[in-house]
Tab-separated table of C-alpha atoms in Angstrom:
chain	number	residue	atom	x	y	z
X	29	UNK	CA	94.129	84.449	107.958
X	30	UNK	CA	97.413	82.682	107.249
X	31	UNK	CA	100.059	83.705	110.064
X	32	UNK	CA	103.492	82.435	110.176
X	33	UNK	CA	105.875	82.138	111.788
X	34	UNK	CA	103.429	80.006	114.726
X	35	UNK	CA	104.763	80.430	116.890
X	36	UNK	CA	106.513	83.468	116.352
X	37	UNK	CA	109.975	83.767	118.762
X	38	UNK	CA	111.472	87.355	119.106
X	39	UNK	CA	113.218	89.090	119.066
X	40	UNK	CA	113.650	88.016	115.168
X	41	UNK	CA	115.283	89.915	112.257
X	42	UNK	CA	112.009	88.417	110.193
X	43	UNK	CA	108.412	89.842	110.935
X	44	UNK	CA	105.344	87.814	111.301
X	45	UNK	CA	103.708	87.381	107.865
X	46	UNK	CA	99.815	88.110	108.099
X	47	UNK	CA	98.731	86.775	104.381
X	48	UNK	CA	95.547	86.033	102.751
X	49	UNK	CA	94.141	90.054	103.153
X	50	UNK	CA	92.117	92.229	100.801
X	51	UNK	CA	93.178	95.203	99.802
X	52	UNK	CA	93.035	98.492	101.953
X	53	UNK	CA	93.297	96.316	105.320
X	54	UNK	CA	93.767	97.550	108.956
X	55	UNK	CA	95.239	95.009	111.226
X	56	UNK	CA	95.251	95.311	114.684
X	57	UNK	CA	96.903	92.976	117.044
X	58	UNK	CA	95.038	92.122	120.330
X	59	UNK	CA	95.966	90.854	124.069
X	60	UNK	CA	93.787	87.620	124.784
X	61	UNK	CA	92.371	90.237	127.264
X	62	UNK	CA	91.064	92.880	124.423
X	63	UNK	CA	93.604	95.280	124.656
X	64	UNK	CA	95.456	96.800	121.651
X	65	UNK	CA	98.515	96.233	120.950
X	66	UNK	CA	99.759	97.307	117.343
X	67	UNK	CA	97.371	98.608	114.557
X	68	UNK	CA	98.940	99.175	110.651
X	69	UNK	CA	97.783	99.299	107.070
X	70	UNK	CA	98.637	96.170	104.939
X	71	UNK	CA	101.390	96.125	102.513
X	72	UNK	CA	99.445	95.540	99.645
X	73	UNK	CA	99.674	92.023	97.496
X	74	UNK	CA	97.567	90.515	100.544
X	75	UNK	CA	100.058	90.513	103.134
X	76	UNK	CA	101.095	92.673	105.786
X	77	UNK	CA	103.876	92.222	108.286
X	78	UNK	CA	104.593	92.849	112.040
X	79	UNK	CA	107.716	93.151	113.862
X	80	UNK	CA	106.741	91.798	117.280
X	81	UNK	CA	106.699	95.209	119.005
X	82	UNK	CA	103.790	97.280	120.706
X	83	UNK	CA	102.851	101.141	119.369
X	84	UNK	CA	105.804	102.452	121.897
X	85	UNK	CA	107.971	100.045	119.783
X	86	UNK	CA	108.679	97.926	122.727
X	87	UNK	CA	109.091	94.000	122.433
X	88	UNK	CA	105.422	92.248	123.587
X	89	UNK	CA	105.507	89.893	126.021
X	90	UNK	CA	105.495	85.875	125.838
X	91	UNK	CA	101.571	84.923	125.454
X	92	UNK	CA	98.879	84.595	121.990
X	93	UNK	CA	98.073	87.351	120.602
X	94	UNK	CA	94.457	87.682	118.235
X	95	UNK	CA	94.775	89.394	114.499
X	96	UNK	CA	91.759	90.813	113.185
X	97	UNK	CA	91.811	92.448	109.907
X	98	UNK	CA	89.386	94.428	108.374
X	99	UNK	CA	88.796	96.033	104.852
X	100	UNK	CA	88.187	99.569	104.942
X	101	UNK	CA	84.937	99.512	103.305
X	102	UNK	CA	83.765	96.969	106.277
X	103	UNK	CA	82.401	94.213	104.420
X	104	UNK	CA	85.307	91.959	105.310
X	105	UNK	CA	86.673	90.704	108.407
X	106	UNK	CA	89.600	87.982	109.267
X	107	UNK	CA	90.513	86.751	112.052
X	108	UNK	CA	93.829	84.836	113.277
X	109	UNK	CA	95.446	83.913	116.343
X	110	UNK	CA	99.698	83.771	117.096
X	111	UNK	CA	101.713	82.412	120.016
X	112	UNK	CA	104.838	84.721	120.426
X	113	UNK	CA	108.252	83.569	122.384
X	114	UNK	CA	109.799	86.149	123.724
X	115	UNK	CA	113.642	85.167	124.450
């Protein structure tokens, strides 16, 4: 996966941009520890975007985060790493 910004500072009126994805991804964004954070469908057009916040819509915390992205019909996987500023 190609992430950017790296790191990523929020809050930020610009998302992180997850590209290089197949079509009919799921992302989900990890704690180093395992636990999930965010999960979405891509965009479409091999990108898919994320806004820094958790599924209550609250700002994460300072830390890296893991990406993993996976095509619906399993036989691809991606996986990506960000550091995120919080401010």
């Amino acid at each position: 996966l190609d992430v950017g910004p790296n790191p990523y500072v929020i809050p930020s009126e610009e998302a992180l941009v997850i590209r290089d994805l197949v079509g009919n991804t799921t992302v989900k964004i990890l704690t180093v520890t395992g636990l999930l954070v965010s999960q979405f469908k891509a965009h479409g057009g091999g990108r898919a975007f994320w806004d820094g916040r958790d599924a209550k819509g609250q700002l994460v915390s300072s830390g890296v985060y893991f990406i993993t992205a996976f095509a619906d019909n399993g036989n691809q996987i991606a996986t990506g790493k960000v550091a995120v500023v919080r401010r």
